[in-house]
Coordinates of C-alpha atoms and ligand atoms in Angstrom, one line a residue:
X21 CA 18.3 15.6 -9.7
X22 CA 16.3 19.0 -9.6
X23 CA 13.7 17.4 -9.4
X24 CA 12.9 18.3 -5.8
X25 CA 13.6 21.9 -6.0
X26 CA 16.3 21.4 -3.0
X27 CA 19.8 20.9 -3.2
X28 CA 20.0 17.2 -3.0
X29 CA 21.6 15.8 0.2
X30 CA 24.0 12.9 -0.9
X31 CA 24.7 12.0 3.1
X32 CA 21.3 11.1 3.2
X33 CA 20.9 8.8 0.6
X34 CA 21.3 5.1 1.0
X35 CA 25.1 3.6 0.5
X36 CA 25.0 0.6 -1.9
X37 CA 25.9 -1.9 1.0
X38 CA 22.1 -0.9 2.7
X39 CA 20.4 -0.7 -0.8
X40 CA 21.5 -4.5 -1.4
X41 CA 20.4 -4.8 2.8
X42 CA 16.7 -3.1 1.5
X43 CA 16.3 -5.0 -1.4
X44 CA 17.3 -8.6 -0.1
X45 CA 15.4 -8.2 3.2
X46 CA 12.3 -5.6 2.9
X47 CA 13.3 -3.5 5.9
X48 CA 16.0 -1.3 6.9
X49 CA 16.9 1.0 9.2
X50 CA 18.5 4.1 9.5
X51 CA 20.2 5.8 12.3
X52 CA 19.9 8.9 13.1
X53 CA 18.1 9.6 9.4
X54 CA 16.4 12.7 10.9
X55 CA 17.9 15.7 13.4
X56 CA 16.6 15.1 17.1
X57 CA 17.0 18.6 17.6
X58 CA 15.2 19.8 13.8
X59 CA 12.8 17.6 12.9
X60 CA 11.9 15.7 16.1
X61 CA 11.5 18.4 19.2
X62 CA 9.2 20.8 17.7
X63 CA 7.0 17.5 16.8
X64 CA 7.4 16.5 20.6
X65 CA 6.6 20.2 21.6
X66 CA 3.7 20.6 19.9
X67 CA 2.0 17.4 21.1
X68 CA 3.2 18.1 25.5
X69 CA 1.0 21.6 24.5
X70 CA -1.8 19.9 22.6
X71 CA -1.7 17.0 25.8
X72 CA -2.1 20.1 28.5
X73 CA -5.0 21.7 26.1
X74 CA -6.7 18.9 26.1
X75 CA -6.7 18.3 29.6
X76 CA -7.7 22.1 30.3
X77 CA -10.6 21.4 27.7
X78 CA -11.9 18.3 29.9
X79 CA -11.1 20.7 33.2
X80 CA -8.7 18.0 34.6
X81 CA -6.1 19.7 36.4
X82 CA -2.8 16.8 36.5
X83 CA 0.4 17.6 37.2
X84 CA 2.9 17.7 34.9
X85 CA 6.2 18.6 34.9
X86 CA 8.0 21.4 32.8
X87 CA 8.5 20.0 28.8
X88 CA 12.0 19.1 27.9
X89 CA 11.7 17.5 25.1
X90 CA 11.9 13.4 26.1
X91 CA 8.6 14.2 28.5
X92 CA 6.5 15.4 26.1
X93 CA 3.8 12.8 26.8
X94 CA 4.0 13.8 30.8
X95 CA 0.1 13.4 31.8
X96 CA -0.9 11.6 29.2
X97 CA -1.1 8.2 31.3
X98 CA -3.2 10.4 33.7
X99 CA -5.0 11.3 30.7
X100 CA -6.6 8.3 29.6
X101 CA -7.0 7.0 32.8
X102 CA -9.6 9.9 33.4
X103 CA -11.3 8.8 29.9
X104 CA -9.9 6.9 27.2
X105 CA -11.7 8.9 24.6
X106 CA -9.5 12.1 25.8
X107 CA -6.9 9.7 23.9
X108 CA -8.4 9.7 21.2
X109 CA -8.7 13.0 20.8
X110 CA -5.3 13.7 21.0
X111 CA -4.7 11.0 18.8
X112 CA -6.6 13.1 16.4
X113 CA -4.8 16.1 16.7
X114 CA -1.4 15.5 16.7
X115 CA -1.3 14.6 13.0
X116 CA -2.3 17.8 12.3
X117 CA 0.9 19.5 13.7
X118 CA 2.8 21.4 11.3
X119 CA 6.1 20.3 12.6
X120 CA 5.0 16.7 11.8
X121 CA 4.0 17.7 8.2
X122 CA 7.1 19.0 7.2
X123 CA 8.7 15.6 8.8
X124 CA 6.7 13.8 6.2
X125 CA 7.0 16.0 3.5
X126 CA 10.8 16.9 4.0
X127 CA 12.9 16.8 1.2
X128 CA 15.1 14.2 2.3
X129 CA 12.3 11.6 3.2
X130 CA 11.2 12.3 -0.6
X131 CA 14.6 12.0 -2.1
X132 CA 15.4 8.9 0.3
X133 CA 12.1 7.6 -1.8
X134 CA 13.0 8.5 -5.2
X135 CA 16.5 7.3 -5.4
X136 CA 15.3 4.2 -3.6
X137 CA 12.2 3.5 -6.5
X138 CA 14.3 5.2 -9.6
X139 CA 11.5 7.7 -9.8
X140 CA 11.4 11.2 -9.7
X141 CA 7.4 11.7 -9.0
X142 CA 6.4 10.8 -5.4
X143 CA 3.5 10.9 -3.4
X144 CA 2.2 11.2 -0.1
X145 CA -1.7 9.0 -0.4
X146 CA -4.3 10.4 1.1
X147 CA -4.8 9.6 5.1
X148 CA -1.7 7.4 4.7
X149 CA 0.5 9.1 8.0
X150 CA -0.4 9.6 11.4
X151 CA 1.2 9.1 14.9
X152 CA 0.7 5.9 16.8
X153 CA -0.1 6.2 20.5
X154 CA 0.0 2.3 21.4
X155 CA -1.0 2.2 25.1
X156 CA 0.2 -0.4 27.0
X157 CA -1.9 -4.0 27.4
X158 CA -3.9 -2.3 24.4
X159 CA -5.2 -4.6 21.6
X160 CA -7.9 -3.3 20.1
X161 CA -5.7 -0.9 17.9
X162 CA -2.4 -2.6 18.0
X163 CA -1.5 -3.7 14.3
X164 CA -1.7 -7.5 13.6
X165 CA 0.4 -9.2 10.7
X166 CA -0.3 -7.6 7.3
X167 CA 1.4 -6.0 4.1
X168 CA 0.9 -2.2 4.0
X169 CA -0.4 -2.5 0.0
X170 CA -3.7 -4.1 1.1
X171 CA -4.4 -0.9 3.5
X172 CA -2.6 1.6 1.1
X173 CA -3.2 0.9 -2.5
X174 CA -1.5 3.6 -3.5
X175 CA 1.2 1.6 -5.5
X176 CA 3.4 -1.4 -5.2
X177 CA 6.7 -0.3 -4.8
X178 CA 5.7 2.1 -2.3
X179 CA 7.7 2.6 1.3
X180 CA 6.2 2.8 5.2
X181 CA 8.6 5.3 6.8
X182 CA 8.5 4.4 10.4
X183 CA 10.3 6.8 13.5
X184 CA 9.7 6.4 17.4
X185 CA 9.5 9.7 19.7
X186 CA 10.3 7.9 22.3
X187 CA 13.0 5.0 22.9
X188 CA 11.7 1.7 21.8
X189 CA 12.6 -0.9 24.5
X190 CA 11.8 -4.3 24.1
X191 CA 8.8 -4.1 26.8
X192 CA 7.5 -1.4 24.6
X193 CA 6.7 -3.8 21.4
X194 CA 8.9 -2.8 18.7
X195 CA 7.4 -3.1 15.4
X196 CA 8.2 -7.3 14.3
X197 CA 9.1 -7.6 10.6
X198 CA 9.3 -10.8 8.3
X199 CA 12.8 -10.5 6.7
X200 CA 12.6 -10.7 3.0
X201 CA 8.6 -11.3 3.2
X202 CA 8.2 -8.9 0.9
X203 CA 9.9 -11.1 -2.3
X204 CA 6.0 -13.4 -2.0
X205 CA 4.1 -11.1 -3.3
X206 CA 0.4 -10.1 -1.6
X207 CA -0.8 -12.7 0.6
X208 CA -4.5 -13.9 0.6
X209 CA -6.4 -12.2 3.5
X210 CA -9.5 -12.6 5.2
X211 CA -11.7 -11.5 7.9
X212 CA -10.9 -14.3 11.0
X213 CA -12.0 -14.9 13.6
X214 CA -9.4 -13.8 16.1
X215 CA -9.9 -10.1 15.1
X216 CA -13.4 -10.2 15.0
X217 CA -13.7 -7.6 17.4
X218 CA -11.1 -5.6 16.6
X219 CA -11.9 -2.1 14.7
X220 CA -12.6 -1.3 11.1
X221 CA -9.7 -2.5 8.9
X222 CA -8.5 -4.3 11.9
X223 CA -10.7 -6.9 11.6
X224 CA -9.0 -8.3 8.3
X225 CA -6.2 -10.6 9.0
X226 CA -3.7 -12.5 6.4
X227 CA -5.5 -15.7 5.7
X228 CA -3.4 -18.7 7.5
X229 CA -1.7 -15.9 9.4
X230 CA 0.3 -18.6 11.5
X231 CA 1.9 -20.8 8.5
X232 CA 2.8 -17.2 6.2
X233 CA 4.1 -16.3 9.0
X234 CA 5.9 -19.1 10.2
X235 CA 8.6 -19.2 7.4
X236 CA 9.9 -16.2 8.0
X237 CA 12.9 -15.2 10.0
X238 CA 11.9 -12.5 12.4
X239 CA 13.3 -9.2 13.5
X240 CA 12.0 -6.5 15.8
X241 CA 14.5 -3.6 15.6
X242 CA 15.3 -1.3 18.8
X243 CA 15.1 2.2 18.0
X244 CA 15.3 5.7 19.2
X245 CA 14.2 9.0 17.8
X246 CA 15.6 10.4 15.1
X247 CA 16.2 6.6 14.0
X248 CA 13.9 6.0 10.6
X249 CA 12.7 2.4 9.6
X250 CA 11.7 1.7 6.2
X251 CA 9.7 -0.9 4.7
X252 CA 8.7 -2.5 1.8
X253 CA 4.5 -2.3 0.9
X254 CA 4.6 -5.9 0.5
X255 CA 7.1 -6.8 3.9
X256 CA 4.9 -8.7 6.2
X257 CA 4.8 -6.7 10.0
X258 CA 2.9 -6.4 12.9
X259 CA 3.1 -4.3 16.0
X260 CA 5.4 -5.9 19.0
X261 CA 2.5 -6.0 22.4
X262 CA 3.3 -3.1 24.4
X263 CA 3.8 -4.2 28.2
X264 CA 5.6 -1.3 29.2
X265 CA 4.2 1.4 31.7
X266 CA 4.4 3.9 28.8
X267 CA 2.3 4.5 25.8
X268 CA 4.8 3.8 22.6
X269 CA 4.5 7.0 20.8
X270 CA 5.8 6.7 16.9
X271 CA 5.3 8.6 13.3
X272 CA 4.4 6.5 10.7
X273 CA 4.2 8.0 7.2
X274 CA 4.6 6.3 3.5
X275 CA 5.6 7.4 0.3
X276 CA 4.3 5.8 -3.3
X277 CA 5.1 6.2 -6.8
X278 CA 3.2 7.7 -9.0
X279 CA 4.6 5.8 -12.2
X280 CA 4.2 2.1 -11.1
X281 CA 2.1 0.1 -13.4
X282 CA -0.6 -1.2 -10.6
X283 CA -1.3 2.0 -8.9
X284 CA -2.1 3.5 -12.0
X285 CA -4.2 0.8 -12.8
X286 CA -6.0 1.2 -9.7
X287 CA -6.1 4.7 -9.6
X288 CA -3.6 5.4 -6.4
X289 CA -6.2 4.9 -3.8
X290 CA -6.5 6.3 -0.7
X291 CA -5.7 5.1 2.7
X292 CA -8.5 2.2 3.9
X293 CA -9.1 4.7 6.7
X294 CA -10.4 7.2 4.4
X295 CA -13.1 4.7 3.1
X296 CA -11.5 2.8 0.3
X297 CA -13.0 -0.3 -0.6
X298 CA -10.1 -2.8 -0.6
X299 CA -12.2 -6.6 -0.5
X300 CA -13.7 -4.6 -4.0
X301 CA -10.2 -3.5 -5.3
X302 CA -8.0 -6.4 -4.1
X303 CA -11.3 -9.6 -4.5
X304 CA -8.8 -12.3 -5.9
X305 CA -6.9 -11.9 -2.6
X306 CA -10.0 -12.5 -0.3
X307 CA -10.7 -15.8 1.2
X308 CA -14.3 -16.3 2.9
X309 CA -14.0 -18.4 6.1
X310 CA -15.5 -19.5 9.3
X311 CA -12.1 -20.0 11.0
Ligands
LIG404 O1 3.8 0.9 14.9 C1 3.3 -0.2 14.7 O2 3.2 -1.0 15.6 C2 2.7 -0.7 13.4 C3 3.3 0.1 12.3 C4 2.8 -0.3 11.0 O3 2.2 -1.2 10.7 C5 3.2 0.7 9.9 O4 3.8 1.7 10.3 O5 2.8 0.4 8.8
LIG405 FE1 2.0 -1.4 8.6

């Protein structure tokens, strides 16, 4: 238990009663897993700045009142009603925050992961983290079913760390997971029809989306900040539709091992967003159709 070159922080490892929770249903979540006031304000301070610079950078002058801490998106409505692209721009930017970086790499995300797997060599894969800025009535980037091994093939036992920075309501789409999905193994994907003009990656969709999905029992946990969802790379998930008048602002990160079998085999590949071929690394699990 050196291994991490902390002292290891025995509150924050999983209790056996939410190990046997993980293991039987492919999701968990975590209360209060990371300090609001540590971990999560500096994160939210950083992005009201990088919002106002952006803003000063286009010349817009919107109001905004004074940061404190739960506003930290104040404008950014405004923002992207001025020019959607100033949104992605931002959306660019914040995952380059330092405060986010050391959320991802903190020591107790990492040992959460290695007790979790039984290993003692994580990793973080290559343009595997970012923050979600899910606008509302926004589908174009919004997440449709899928199994994060197909977009990360880093390796199989690896874990999406999920965490809101701002309070999940219902209206807002929380993230919907298949409970105990995960126990199926990869599904057969495709590129269908109904997300043929979505973006890049987005565009793939599991194959027979609505019968996988269908024999699932559903859940769509409400979270707030400083809550941490985890997830199996095999669980099946999509994002919840965002109706709300705010953007749903969340950190997602993920965490593989470097000793599994299959992501040695396939060399722990990067993120699909960084340009990794998956229909060439993952062929037996794509299904040509005209649906
Ligand atoms: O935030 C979302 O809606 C989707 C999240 C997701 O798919 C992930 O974190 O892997
Ligand atoms: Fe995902």
């Amino acid at each position: 238990m050196e291994t991490w070159g902390n002292k290891l922080d025995k509150q924050k490892l999983l209790n056996e009663y939410q190990k046997a929770d993980f293991a039987k249903n492919g999701v968990l979540v975590i209360k209060q897993f990371y300090d609001l006031k540590q971990d999560i304000f500096p994160i939210q301070s950083s992005i009201y700045e990088i919002i106002g610079l952006v803003m000063q950078r286009h010349g817009l002058s919107i109001v905004r009142q004074p940061f404190n801490g739960s506003n930290f998106d104040d404008g950014y409505t405004e923002l992207i009603a001025a020019n959607r692209q100033f949104g992605s721009e931002v959306y660019d930017l914040v995952k380059q925050i330092p405060a986010f970086l050391r959320l991802i790499s903190s020591t107790c995300s990492e040992q959460l992961f290695c007790d979790l797997r039984g290993t003692d060599l994580a990793g973080i894969g290559a343009a595997s983290y970012g923050i979600r800025i899910d606008n509302p009535f926004e589908e174009q980037f919004r997440s449709q079913w899928h199994q994060e091994f197909l977009s990360q093939p880093q390796s199989l036992d690896g874990l999406v760390f999920w965490t809101p920075l701002v309070p999940i309501l219902p209206d807002m789409g929380p993230v919907v997971v298949c409970l105990e999905s995960h126990k199926d193994g990869l599904c057969k994907y495709s590129k269908s029809k109904p997300y043929a003009q979505k973006t890049g990656a987005y565009k793939i969709g599991i194959f027979n989306e609505e019968q996988v999905v269908g024999r699932y029992k559903q859940v769509a946990p409400l979270t707030e900040p400083g809550d941490l969802i985890i997830m199996d790379f095999l669980t099946i998930h999509q994002s919840g539709f965002n109706i709300s008048h705010r953007s749903r602002w969340s950190t997602q990160f993920r965490f593989f091992n470097f000793r599994e079998p299959t992501g040695m085999r396939i060399g722990w590949k990067a993120s699909v967003t960084a340009g990794t071929d998956i229909e060439s690394i993952f062929s037996d699990y794509f299904v040509e159709t005209d649906q």
